[in-house]
Short mmCIF file of C-alpha atoms in Angstrom, two decimals:
data_model
loop_
_atom_site.label_atom_id
_atom_site.label_comp_id
_atom_site.label_asym_id
_atom_site.label_seq_id
_atom_site.Cartn_x
_atom_site.Cartn_y
_atom_site.Cartn_z
CA UNK M 1331 -22.47 0.37 46.93
CA UNK M 1332 -19.11 2.13 46.90
CA UNK M 1333 -16.29 0.98 49.10
CA UNK M 1334 -12.77 2.12 49.79
CA UNK M 1335 -10.06 0.47 47.77
CA UNK M 1336 -7.91 -0.04 50.88
CA UNK M 1337 -9.50 -3.17 52.30
CA UNK M 1338 -8.57 -3.75 55.91
CA UNK M 1339 -6.89 -6.78 57.43
CA UNK M 1340 -9.49 -9.47 58.14
CA UNK M 1341 -11.05 -9.21 54.67
CA UNK M 1342 -11.09 -12.47 52.75
CA UNK M 1343 -8.54 -12.12 49.93
CA UNK M 1344 -11.07 -13.54 47.52
CA UNK M 1345 -14.39 -11.75 47.68
CA UNK M 1346 -17.69 -13.50 46.89
CA UNK M 1347 -17.79 -11.65 43.59
CA UNK M 1348 -14.39 -12.96 42.64
CA UNK M 1349 -15.30 -16.53 43.59
CA UNK M 1350 -18.53 -16.43 41.61
CA UNK M 1351 -16.88 -15.00 38.52
CA UNK M 1352 -14.25 -17.69 38.43
CA UNK M 1353 -16.96 -20.33 38.20
CA UNK M 1354 -16.98 -22.85 35.38
CA UNK M 1355 -19.93 -25.11 35.98
CA UNK M 1356 -20.30 -24.80 39.76
CA UNK M 1357 -18.72 -22.55 42.35
CA UNK M 1358 -15.18 -23.88 42.03
CA UNK M 1359 -12.39 -21.32 42.30
CA UNK M 1360 -8.88 -21.91 40.96
CA UNK M 1361 -7.71 -22.58 44.51
CA UNK M 1362 -10.43 -25.20 44.96
CA UNK M 1363 -9.54 -26.83 41.68
CA UNK M 1364 -5.97 -27.13 42.93
CA UNK M 1365 -6.60 -28.17 46.52
CA UNK M 1366 -9.75 -30.29 46.44
CA UNK M 1367 -8.93 -33.96 45.69
CA UNK M 1368 -12.25 -34.44 43.88
CA UNK M 1369 -10.90 -32.26 41.09
CA UNK M 1370 -8.47 -34.25 38.99
CA UNK M 1371 -9.21 -32.96 35.49
CA UNK M 1372 -6.77 -31.24 33.15
CA UNK M 1373 -7.55 -27.75 34.51
CA UNK M 1374 -6.93 -28.84 38.09
CA UNK M 1375 -3.62 -30.41 37.10
CA UNK M 1376 -2.55 -27.30 35.23
CA UNK M 1377 -3.51 -25.08 38.17
CA UNK M 1378 -1.58 -27.35 40.49
CA UNK M 1379 1.44 -27.15 38.20
CA UNK M 1380 1.14 -23.38 38.11
CA UNK M 1381 0.97 -23.19 41.90
CA UNK M 1382 4.11 -25.30 42.24
CA UNK M 1383 5.98 -23.19 39.68
CA UNK M 1384 4.80 -20.03 41.43
CA UNK M 1385 6.22 -21.30 44.73
CA UNK M 1386 9.57 -22.20 43.17
CA UNK M 1387 9.99 -19.67 40.35
CA UNK M 1388 7.48 -16.93 41.18
CA UNK M 1389 5.70 -17.24 37.83
CA UNK M 1390 2.74 -15.23 39.20
CA UNK M 1391 -0.32 -17.42 39.41
CA UNK M 1392 -3.71 -15.71 40.02
CA UNK M 1393 -2.38 -12.83 37.90
CA UNK M 1394 -5.70 -11.12 37.16
CA UNK M 1395 -6.98 -11.21 40.76
CA UNK M 1396 -7.18 -7.77 42.35
CA UNK M 1397 -4.11 -6.77 44.39
CA UNK M 1398 -5.26 -5.51 47.79
CA UNK M 1399 -3.54 -3.23 50.28
CA UNK M 1400 -2.18 -6.15 52.29
CA UNK M 1401 -0.69 -7.64 49.11
CA UNK M 1402 1.40 -4.55 48.43
CA UNK M 1403 4.74 -3.54 49.87
CA UNK M 1404 6.43 -0.17 50.15
CA UNK M 1405 8.83 0.44 47.29
CA UNK M 1406 11.85 2.71 47.16
CA UNK M 1407 12.09 5.75 44.93
CA UNK M 1408 14.48 3.84 42.69
CA UNK M 1409 11.83 1.17 42.14
CA UNK M 1410 9.30 3.90 41.37
CA UNK M 1411 11.56 4.97 38.51
CA UNK M 1412 10.46 1.74 36.83
CA UNK M 1413 7.23 3.58 35.98
CA UNK M 1414 9.28 5.38 33.32
CA UNK M 1415 12.12 2.94 32.67
CA UNK M 1416 9.74 0.09 31.86
CA UNK M 1417 8.41 2.01 28.88
CA UNK M 1418 11.84 3.31 27.91
CA UNK M 1419 12.95 -0.29 27.40
CA UNK M 1420 9.75 -1.21 25.60
CA UNK M 1421 9.75 1.69 23.12
CA UNK M 1422 13.40 2.49 22.33
CA UNK M 1423 13.70 -0.18 19.68
CA UNK M 1424 14.14 -0.99 16.02
CA UNK M 1425 10.37 -0.68 15.42
CA UNK M 1426 10.42 2.98 16.41
CA UNK M 1427 13.59 3.45 14.36
CA UNK M 1428 11.80 1.99 11.33
CA UNK M 1429 8.75 4.20 11.94
CA UNK M 1430 11.04 7.23 11.73
CA UNK M 1431 11.59 6.49 8.02
CA UNK M 1432 7.91 7.05 7.19
CA UNK M 1433 8.15 10.87 7.13
CA UNK M 1434 10.88 10.67 4.49
CA UNK M 1435 8.85 8.09 2.60
CA UNK M 1436 5.85 10.44 2.60
CA UNK M 1437 7.96 13.27 1.14
CA UNK M 1438 8.31 15.43 4.26
CA UNK M 1439 11.39 17.44 5.17
CA UNK M 1440 13.54 16.48 8.14
CA UNK M 1441 12.32 19.43 10.22
CA UNK M 1442 8.69 18.54 9.58
CA UNK M 1443 9.24 14.88 10.44
CA UNK M 1444 11.00 15.78 13.70
CA UNK M 1445 8.27 18.18 14.86
CA UNK M 1446 5.48 15.72 14.08
CA UNK M 1447 7.32 12.88 15.83
CA UNK M 1448 7.85 14.79 19.08
CA UNK M 1449 4.35 16.29 19.19
CA UNK M 1450 2.50 13.06 18.33
CA UNK M 1451 4.62 10.95 20.71
CA UNK M 1452 3.74 13.21 23.63
CA UNK M 1453 0.07 13.27 22.63
CA UNK M 1454 -0.10 9.47 22.53
CA UNK M 1455 1.88 9.24 25.77
CA UNK M 1456 -0.73 11.40 27.52
CA UNK M 1457 -3.44 8.84 26.74
CA UNK M 1458 -1.35 6.00 28.16
CA UNK M 1459 -0.21 8.07 31.14
CA UNK M 1460 -3.81 8.75 32.15
CA UNK M 1461 -4.84 5.08 31.91
CA UNK M 1462 -1.80 4.09 33.99
CA UNK M 1463 -3.10 6.05 36.98
CA UNK M 1464 -5.80 3.43 37.62
CA UNK M 1465 -3.45 0.53 38.33
CA UNK M 1466 -2.12 1.39 41.79
CA UNK M 1467 -5.34 3.06 42.94
CA UNK M 1468 -7.54 0.06 42.17
CA UNK M 1469 -5.12 -2.87 42.26
CA UNK M 1470 -6.66 -4.02 38.97
CA UNK M 1471 -5.22 -4.84 35.57
CA UNK M 1472 -6.17 -2.53 32.71
CA UNK M 1473 -8.82 -4.81 31.22
CA UNK M 1474 -10.41 -5.14 34.67
CA UNK M 1475 -10.39 -1.37 35.16
CA UNK M 1476 -12.37 -0.81 31.97
CA UNK M 1477 -15.17 -3.06 33.24
CA UNK M 1478 -16.35 -0.07 35.28
CA UNK M 1479 -17.08 1.75 32.02
CA UNK M 1480 -17.74 -1.01 29.47
CA UNK M 1481 -19.44 -3.45 31.81
CA UNK M 1482 -18.99 -7.21 31.92
CA UNK M 1483 -19.99 -8.32 28.43
CA UNK M 1484 -18.93 -5.39 26.21
CA UNK M 1485 -15.55 -5.35 27.94
CA UNK M 1486 -14.87 -8.81 26.53
CA UNK M 1487 -14.75 -7.20 23.08
CA UNK M 1488 -12.21 -4.71 24.42
CA UNK M 1489 -10.15 -7.56 25.87
CA UNK M 1490 -10.23 -9.36 22.51
CA UNK M 1491 -9.10 -6.21 20.71
CA UNK M 1492 -6.28 -5.86 23.21
CA UNK M 1493 -5.15 -9.42 22.54
CA UNK M 1494 -4.95 -8.65 18.82
CA UNK M 1495 -3.23 -5.33 19.45
CA UNK M 1496 -0.51 -6.72 21.71
CA UNK M 1497 0.22 -9.64 19.44
CA UNK M 1498 0.32 -7.39 16.38
CA UNK M 1499 2.67 -4.93 18.05
CA UNK M 1500 4.95 -7.77 19.12
CA UNK M 1501 4.91 -9.11 15.56
CA UNK M 1502 6.17 -5.75 14.28
CA UNK M 1503 9.04 -5.91 16.79
CA UNK M 1504 9.85 -9.46 15.75
CA UNK M 1505 10.06 -8.44 12.09
CA UNK M 1506 12.34 -5.43 12.65
CA UNK M 1507 14.53 -7.36 15.09
CA UNK M 1508 14.63 -10.33 12.74
CA UNK M 1509 15.81 -8.09 9.89
CA UNK M 1510 18.65 -6.85 12.07
CA UNK M 1511 19.60 -10.39 13.10
CA UNK M 1512 19.65 -11.50 9.45
CA UNK M 1513 21.97 -8.63 8.59
CA UNK M 1514 24.38 -9.19 11.46
CA UNK M 1515 24.70 -12.85 10.48
CA UNK M 1516 25.38 -11.87 6.83
CA UNK M 1517 22.28 -13.77 5.80
CA UNK M 1518 23.17 -17.02 7.53
CA UNK M 1519 20.22 -16.55 9.89
CA UNK M 1520 17.01 -16.28 7.87
CA UNK M 1521 14.38 -13.70 8.72
CA UNK M 1522 12.01 -16.44 9.85
CA UNK M 1523 14.62 -17.90 12.20
CA UNK M 1524 15.41 -14.41 13.52
CA UNK M 1525 11.74 -13.85 14.29
CA UNK M 1526 11.56 -17.17 16.13
CA UNK M 1527 14.65 -16.41 18.24
CA UNK M 1528 13.30 -13.02 19.36
CA UNK M 1529 9.88 -14.43 20.20
CA UNK M 1530 11.31 -17.35 22.19
CA UNK M 1531 13.53 -15.15 24.39
CA UNK M 1532 10.60 -12.81 25.12
CA UNK M 1533 8.43 -15.82 25.92
CA UNK M 1534 10.88 -17.02 28.59
CA UNK M 1535 10.89 -13.65 30.39
CA UNK M 1536 7.12 -13.16 30.14
CA UNK M 1537 6.57 -16.72 31.30
CA UNK M 1538 7.88 -15.92 34.79
CA UNK M 1539 5.66 -12.89 35.31
CA UNK M 1540 5.59 -9.28 36.45
CA UNK M 1541 8.58 -9.36 38.81
CA UNK M 1542 10.94 -10.67 36.14
CA UNK M 1543 9.60 -8.18 33.60
CA UNK M 1544 10.10 -5.19 35.91
CA UNK M 1545 13.66 -6.19 36.77
CA UNK M 1546 14.60 -6.82 33.13
CA UNK M 1547 12.98 -3.68 31.72
CA UNK M 1548 14.42 -1.47 34.49
CA UNK M 1549 17.90 -1.78 33.00
CA UNK M 1550 17.50 -2.94 29.40
CA UNK M 1551 16.94 0.61 28.07
CA UNK M 1552 20.50 1.71 28.88
CA UNK M 1553 22.01 -0.38 26.10
CA UNK M 1554 19.66 0.97 23.44
CA UNK M 1555 19.95 4.57 24.59
CA UNK M 1556 23.72 4.36 24.08
CA UNK M 1557 23.28 2.71 20.67
CA UNK M 1558 20.94 5.44 19.44
CA UNK M 1559 23.37 8.10 20.66
CA UNK M 1560 26.06 6.40 18.57
CA UNK M 1561 23.70 6.37 15.57
CA UNK M 1562 23.10 10.09 15.98
CA UNK M 1563 26.84 10.71 16.33
CA UNK M 1564 27.90 8.69 13.29
CA UNK M 1565 25.09 9.61 10.89
CA UNK M 1566 24.08 13.11 11.98
CA UNK M 1567 26.65 14.82 9.73
CA UNK M 1568 24.99 13.24 6.69
CA UNK M 1569 21.47 14.41 7.59
CA UNK M 1570 19.73 16.43 4.90
CA UNK M 1571 18.38 19.48 6.63
CA UNK M 1572 18.06 21.63 3.51
CA UNK M 1573 15.84 19.71 1.09
CA UNK M 1574 12.25 20.93 1.45
CA UNK M 1575 9.20 18.70 1.39
CA UNK M 1576 8.46 17.28 -2.03
CA UNK M 1577 4.74 17.91 -1.53
CA UNK M 1578 2.77 21.08 -0.88
CA UNK M 1579 -0.72 22.40 -0.23
CA UNK M 1580 -3.50 20.07 0.81
CA UNK M 1581 -1.41 17.03 -0.07
CA UNK M 1582 1.15 18.15 2.51
CA UNK M 1583 -1.65 18.67 5.06
CA UNK M 1584 -2.99 15.19 4.42
CA UNK M 1585 0.42 13.56 4.81
CA UNK M 1586 1.04 15.42 8.06
CA UNK M 1587 -2.29 14.18 9.44
CA UNK M 1588 -1.50 10.61 8.41
CA UNK M 1589 1.96 10.64 10.02
CA UNK M 1590 0.53 12.13 13.22
CA UNK M 1591 -1.95 9.25 13.32
CA UNK M 1592 0.83 6.66 12.95
CA UNK M 1593 3.18 8.13 15.58
CA UNK M 1594 0.33 8.88 17.97
CA UNK M 1595 -0.92 5.31 17.59
CA UNK M 1596 2.45 3.85 18.55
CA UNK M 1597 2.42 5.73 21.90
CA UNK M 1598 -1.30 5.54 22.65
CA UNK M 1599 -1.35 1.79 21.99
CA UNK M 1600 0.10 1.12 25.45
CA UNK M 1601 -2.98 2.60 27.17
CA UNK M 1602 -4.78 -0.74 27.17
CA UNK M 1603 -1.95 -2.38 29.12
CA UNK M 1604 -0.64 0.41 31.35
CA UNK M 1605 -2.32 -0.55 34.63
CA UNK M 1606 -0.99 -4.10 34.31
CA UNK M 1607 2.40 -2.87 35.53
CA UNK M 1608 1.31 -0.66 38.44
CA UNK M 1609 -0.83 -2.97 40.56
CA UNK M 1610 2.02 -3.63 42.99
CA UNK M 1611 2.36 0.06 43.95
CA UNK M 1612 0.56 1.42 47.00
CA UNK M 1613 -2.90 2.87 46.33
CA UNK M 1614 -1.87 6.25 47.72
CA UNK M 1615 1.01 6.75 45.27
CA UNK M 1616 0.74 10.16 43.59
CA UNK M 1617 -1.38 9.91 40.45
CA UNK M 1618 0.41 12.97 39.08
CA UNK M 1619 3.72 11.16 39.47
CA UNK M 1620 2.35 8.08 37.73
CA UNK M 1621 0.94 10.19 34.91
CA UNK M 1622 4.08 12.23 34.27
CA UNK M 1623 6.53 9.35 34.54
CA UNK M 1624 4.45 7.19 32.22
CA UNK M 1625 3.74 9.93 29.69
CA UNK M 1626 7.35 11.01 29.32
CA UNK M 1627 8.68 7.50 29.91
CA UNK M 1628 6.92 6.68 26.65
CA UNK M 1629 7.21 9.95 24.71
CA UNK M 1630 10.93 10.62 25.19
CA UNK M 1631 12.30 7.15 24.37
CA UNK M 1632 9.85 6.78 21.46
CA UNK M 1633 11.03 10.12 20.09
CA UNK M 1634 14.69 9.14 20.46
CA UNK M 1635 14.23 6.01 18.36
CA UNK M 1636 12.01 7.67 15.77
CA UNK M 1637 14.19 10.78 15.45
CA UNK M 1638 17.18 8.54 14.76
CA UNK M 1639 15.11 7.05 11.95
CA UNK M 1640 14.20 10.53 10.68
CA UNK M 1641 17.86 11.58 10.60
CA UNK M 1642 19.09 8.44 8.83
CA UNK M 1643 16.19 8.54 6.35
CA UNK M 1644 17.03 12.12 5.38
CA UNK M 1645 20.64 11.05 4.80
CA UNK M 1646 19.44 8.65 2.11
CA UNK M 1647 18.99 11.74 -0.10
CA UNK M 1648 22.74 12.31 -0.27
CA UNK M 1649 24.06 8.82 0.41
CA UNK M 1650 23.11 6.75 -2.66
CA UNK M 1651 24.81 3.62 -1.32
CA UNK M 1652 22.69 3.75 1.85
CA UNK M 1653 19.61 4.36 -0.26
CA UNK M 1654 20.26 1.29 -2.40
CA UNK M 1655 20.98 -0.87 0.66
CA UNK M 1656 17.75 0.22 2.34
CA UNK M 1657 15.63 -0.37 -0.75
CA UNK M 1658 17.20 -3.66 -1.79
CA UNK M 1659 18.35 -5.33 1.44
CA UNK M 1660 16.35 -3.78 4.26
CA UNK M 1661 16.84 -2.00 7.54
CA UNK M 1662 19.29 -4.41 9.16
CA UNK M 1663 21.83 -4.18 6.36
CA UNK M 1664 21.44 -0.39 6.31
CA UNK M 1665 22.37 -0.15 10.00
CA UNK M 1666 25.40 -2.29 9.31
CA UNK M 1667 26.49 -0.10 6.37
CA UNK M 1668 26.03 3.28 8.02
CA UNK M 1669 27.92 2.53 11.25
CA UNK M 1670 31.69 2.09 11.42
CA UNK M 1671 34.04 0.35 11.82
CA UNK M 1672 32.28 -2.70 10.43
CA UNK M 1673 33.13 -5.01 13.32
CA UNK M 1674 31.79 -2.44 15.77
CA UNK M 1675 28.67 -2.04 13.60
CA UNK M 1676 28.02 -5.77 13.80
CA UNK M 1677 28.40 -5.68 17.56
CA UNK M 1678 25.91 -2.80 17.91
CA UNK M 1679 23.50 -4.49 15.54
CA UNK M 1680 23.69 -7.66 17.62
CA UNK M 1681 22.73 -5.66 20.71
CA UNK M 1682 20.03 -3.76 18.82
CA UNK M 1683 18.39 -7.06 17.92
CA UNK M 1684 17.57 -7.46 21.59
CA UNK M 1685 15.39 -4.33 21.54
CA UNK M 1686 12.60 -6.29 19.91
CA UNK M 1687 12.58 -8.58 22.94
CA UNK M 1688 11.72 -5.66 25.24
CA UNK M 1689 8.50 -4.87 23.41
CA UNK M 1690 7.56 -8.51 23.08
CA UNK M 1691 7.96 -9.12 26.80
CA UNK M 1692 5.34 -6.48 27.59
CA UNK M 1693 3.01 -7.50 24.79
CA UNK M 1694 3.06 -11.24 25.53
CA UNK M 1695 2.44 -10.66 29.23
CA UNK M 1696 -0.49 -8.29 28.73
CA UNK M 1697 -2.02 -10.42 25.98
CA UNK M 1698 -2.03 -13.42 28.33
CA UNK M 1699 -3.91 -11.38 30.95
CA UNK M 1700 -6.47 -10.28 28.37
CA UNK M 1701 -7.07 -13.86 27.24
CA UNK M 1702 -7.95 -14.75 30.83
CA UNK M 1703 -10.65 -12.07 30.85
CA UNK M 1704 -12.43 -13.12 27.67
CA UNK M 1705 -14.63 -15.65 29.51
CA UNK M 1706 -14.97 -17.22 32.94
CA UNK M 1707 -13.70 -20.66 31.90
CA UNK M 1708 -10.67 -19.04 30.28
CA UNK M 1709 -9.74 -17.44 33.61
CA UNK M 1710 -9.21 -20.93 35.00
CA UNK M 1711 -6.59 -21.74 32.39
CA UNK M 1712 -3.21 -20.76 33.91
CA UNK M 1713 -1.52 -17.60 32.69
CA UNK M 1714 1.54 -19.50 31.50
CA UNK M 1715 -0.66 -21.41 29.01
CA UNK M 1716 -1.99 -18.16 27.59
CA UNK M 1717 1.58 -16.87 27.39
CA UNK M 1718 2.41 -19.80 25.12
CA UNK M 1719 -0.75 -19.20 23.04
CA UNK M 1720 0.22 -15.53 22.61
CA UNK M 1721 3.71 -16.58 21.55
CA UNK M 1722 2.30 -18.89 18.86
CA UNK M 1723 -0.02 -16.18 17.48
CA UNK M 1724 2.80 -13.63 17.38
CA UNK M 1725 4.97 -16.04 15.39
CA UNK M 1726 2.19 -16.55 12.86
CA UNK M 1727 1.61 -12.81 12.42
CA UNK M 1728 5.30 -11.96 12.17
CA UNK M 1729 6.15 -14.67 9.67
CA UNK M 1730 3.10 -13.81 7.57
CA UNK M 1731 3.81 -10.06 7.50
CA UNK M 1732 7.59 -10.12 7.23
CA UNK M 1733 7.80 -9.02 3.60
CA UNK M 1734 5.79 -5.79 3.89
CA UNK M 1735 7.18 -4.00 6.94
CA UNK M 1736 6.38 -0.38 6.00
CA UNK M 1737 2.85 -1.21 4.91
CA UNK M 1738 2.42 -3.22 8.09
CA UNK M 1739 3.59 -0.26 10.19
CA UNK M 1740 1.37 2.31 8.45
CA UNK M 1741 -1.81 0.26 8.64
CA UNK M 1742 -1.35 -1.40 12.00
CA UNK M 1743 -0.11 1.57 14.04
CA UNK M 1744 -2.84 3.86 12.71
CA UNK M 1745 -5.54 1.35 13.61
CA UNK M 1746 -4.14 1.11 17.14
CA UNK M 1747 -4.66 4.80 17.71
CA UNK M 1748 -8.27 4.78 16.59
CA UNK M 1749 -9.72 2.48 19.21
CA UNK M 1750 -7.30 3.57 21.93
CA UNK M 1751 -8.66 7.10 21.53
CA UNK M 1752 -12.20 5.85 22.16
CA UNK M 1753 -10.99 3.74 25.09
CA UNK M 1754 -9.13 6.59 26.76
CA UNK M 1755 -11.88 9.19 26.48
CA UNK M 1756 -14.53 6.78 27.83
CA UNK M 1757 -12.39 6.02 30.90
CA UNK M 1758 -11.73 9.73 31.39
CA UNK M 1759 -15.37 10.80 31.29
CA UNK M 1760 -16.52 7.90 33.45
CA UNK M 1761 -14.00 8.76 36.15
CA UNK M 1762 -14.26 12.55 36.25
CA UNK M 1763 -17.90 13.12 35.29
CA UNK M 1764 -19.84 10.12 36.53
CA UNK M 1765 -17.65 9.06 39.46
CA UNK M 1766 -16.57 12.60 40.42
CA UNK M 1767 -12.88 11.71 40.20
CA UNK M 1768 -13.03 9.57 43.38
CA UNK M 1769 -12.09 5.93 43.67
CA UNK M 1770 -14.44 5.65 46.64
CA UNK M 1771 -17.21 5.69 44.02
CA UNK M 1772 -16.01 2.39 42.51
CA UNK M 1773 -17.30 -0.88 43.92
CA UNK M 1774 -13.88 -2.47 43.77
CA UNK M 1775 -15.01 -5.61 45.59
CA UNK M 1776 -17.33 -6.27 42.65
CA UNK M 1777 -14.66 -6.09 39.95
CA UNK M 1778 -15.34 -9.68 38.89
CA UNK M 1779 -19.10 -9.82 39.48
CA UNK M 1780 -21.34 -8.92 36.50
CA UNK M 1781 -24.24 -7.96 38.79
CA UNK M 1782 -22.16 -5.25 40.47
CA UNK M 1783 -20.76 -3.69 37.30
CA UNK M 1784 -22.33 -1.27 34.78
CA UNK M 1785 -24.19 -2.82 31.88
CA UNK M 1786 -21.87 -0.98 29.51
CA UNK M 1787 -24.64 0.40 27.32
CA UNK M 1788 -23.23 3.92 27.33
CA UNK M 1789 -19.72 2.76 26.50
CA UNK M 1790 -20.99 0.43 23.77
CA UNK M 1791 -22.95 3.23 22.10
CA UNK M 1792 -20.02 5.65 22.30
CA UNK M 1793 -17.53 3.05 21.08
CA UNK M 1794 -19.81 2.11 18.16
CA UNK M 1795 -20.04 5.77 17.19
CA UNK M 1796 -16.26 5.87 17.36
CA UNK M 1797 -16.03 2.93 14.96
CA UNK M 1798 -18.20 4.85 12.50
CA UNK M 1799 -15.81 7.78 12.90
CA UNK M 1800 -12.86 5.55 12.03
CA UNK M 1801 -14.60 4.44 8.87
CA UNK M 1802 -15.28 8.05 7.91
CA UNK M 1803 -11.77 9.40 8.53
CA UNK M 1804 -9.15 6.64 8.18
CA UNK M 1805 -6.48 6.65 5.49
CA UNK M 1806 -5.09 3.16 4.93
CA UNK M 1807 -3.55 1.45 1.95
CA UNK M 1808 -6.52 -0.92 1.86
CA UNK M 1809 -9.22 1.71 2.51
CA UNK M 1810 -9.36 5.48 2.16
CA UNK M 1811 -12.43 6.89 3.94
CA UNK M 1812 -14.66 9.56 2.37
CA UNK M 1813 -13.38 12.42 4.54
CA UNK M 1814 -9.74 11.31 4.25
CA UNK M 1815 -10.01 11.08 0.46
CA UNK M 1816 -10.70 14.79 -0.02
CA UNK M 1817 -7.50 15.93 1.74
CA UNK M 1818 -4.86 16.17 -0.98
CA UNK M 1819 -3.67 13.64 -3.52
CA UNK M 1820 -2.58 11.05 -0.93
CA UNK M 1821 -5.43 11.50 1.51
CA UNK M 1822 -5.27 12.60 5.14
CA UNK M 1823 -6.01 10.52 8.23
CA UNK M 1824 -8.50 12.37 10.46
CA UNK M 1825 -9.96 9.30 12.17
CA UNK M 1826 -8.45 10.06 15.58
CA UNK M 1827 -9.75 13.61 15.62
CA UNK M 1828 -13.24 12.50 14.61
CA UNK M 1829 -13.18 9.63 17.08
CA UNK M 1830 -12.21 11.90 19.95
CA UNK M 1831 -15.05 14.35 19.35
CA UNK M 1832 -17.75 11.79 18.53
CA UNK M 1833 -16.88 9.47 21.43
CA UNK M 1834 -16.68 12.33 23.93
CA UNK M 1835 -20.04 13.75 22.87
CA UNK M 1836 -21.71 10.36 22.52
CA UNK M 1837 -20.71 8.88 25.88
CA UNK M 1838 -22.19 11.64 28.04
CA UNK M 1839 -25.87 11.26 27.12
CA UNK M 1840 -25.63 7.49 26.61
CA UNK M 1841 -24.10 6.90 30.04
CA UNK M 1842 -26.53 9.32 31.68
CA UNK M 1843 -29.49 7.41 30.27
CA UNK M 1844 -27.94 4.10 31.33
CA UNK M 1845 -27.67 5.35 34.92
CA UNK M 1846 -31.16 6.84 34.85
CA UNK M 1847 -32.97 3.73 33.62
CA UNK M 1848 -30.77 0.91 34.95
CA UNK M 1849 -29.10 2.52 37.96
CA UNK M 1850 -25.62 1.14 37.41
#
């Protein structure tokens, strides 16, 4: 049965479906575990602690519960700008700067690298921008939204993938930020210690919850925008805009496809978290506004950071000292060498270190929400506990992968794009084809009740076909797929293109048959 997402006053803020789905061994909800004196176990104590911290610090307990109309307040147009500024802070960072060096590393010219970066950033931003439009309209976090396509059980796999994705992305930010911190301290702060410092600061902000994140990210981007403008100003005159690509023919085509996959993956990767940051907006907020502000709030800042990397990387052709520093000492020392005067360079590098925190704040927060949706008992564990778990996993990944940053970037960012492509197209077809583009056709009261959600057969089939497509078209250092192998000497990544087509064609008949034979 479809209902309107704007529940009227008088409706119990926790529906029967929500209460049932929060069950561990009986019908106990988190509120009951906190309030009922018969519950005195560890979970009840943790929930009670969370409730007290929420009252005093606003750490956002009950984070995954659907936000209803009566829970939302009108926001000013300046607060609506956060739809774009949030992502500007999260993407304009040293990770994007480092990604900008990949085009040069592949042998592309500066012009080619710039065009690919802009095009692929917008393309990936479109995927995230579309997924973001579900947050305000439904009041649900992104992993809850996808239950209406993937169903209750298959969506747990998606939530697990999202946990891995967010922690991996945060690990990349920790590594690049840690390299900068090591450089600014002239080696006195080790890379491992730098990684720990970045992760701890992000943990503290994420620990409080959405309100703290939105306030922090609304203004953090300004610092990094100014820094990248300075980088352009001080290094632009050394950019090599005359040297052509060192590769030609099908090898050039393959490299272009691989770089598109990497840049696209960095922007599309946010699609599995986008709705997490829009649930507090009114349901009638313009979806076009949400889409455009999210798309370009990701694409433009991502391009700024990556284009700075493209420019500096090209300058390595005619600045041998920079080239040696980059190869021997890493990105942080390069930034310190290329900016002047040296004291000012150290100051900028110190500020740039903070950019890794912005990404980590978003990733840790969304990972903690995904952990809560892996299983019913896990939903009873307070969000702040999962925030700490995410922090620990990020540290392990970052410390383990700190020595191979470029390889880490190439492999990890490409893999992000693959499954995000499948995710985005499944949500798109479900909404516009099977639900006629209307939120009235979603049983939003049943968001946490397996009996009121699709079985997810159609999405599982389409997603599995997408996985096969990845394996046929990916180009990674550890595996070059059959189709990728035939494109030039270095291979060409066509996994996203294959995934898009195969998932789109596979979901339609699979979902139709699911509706025909199971009725939901």
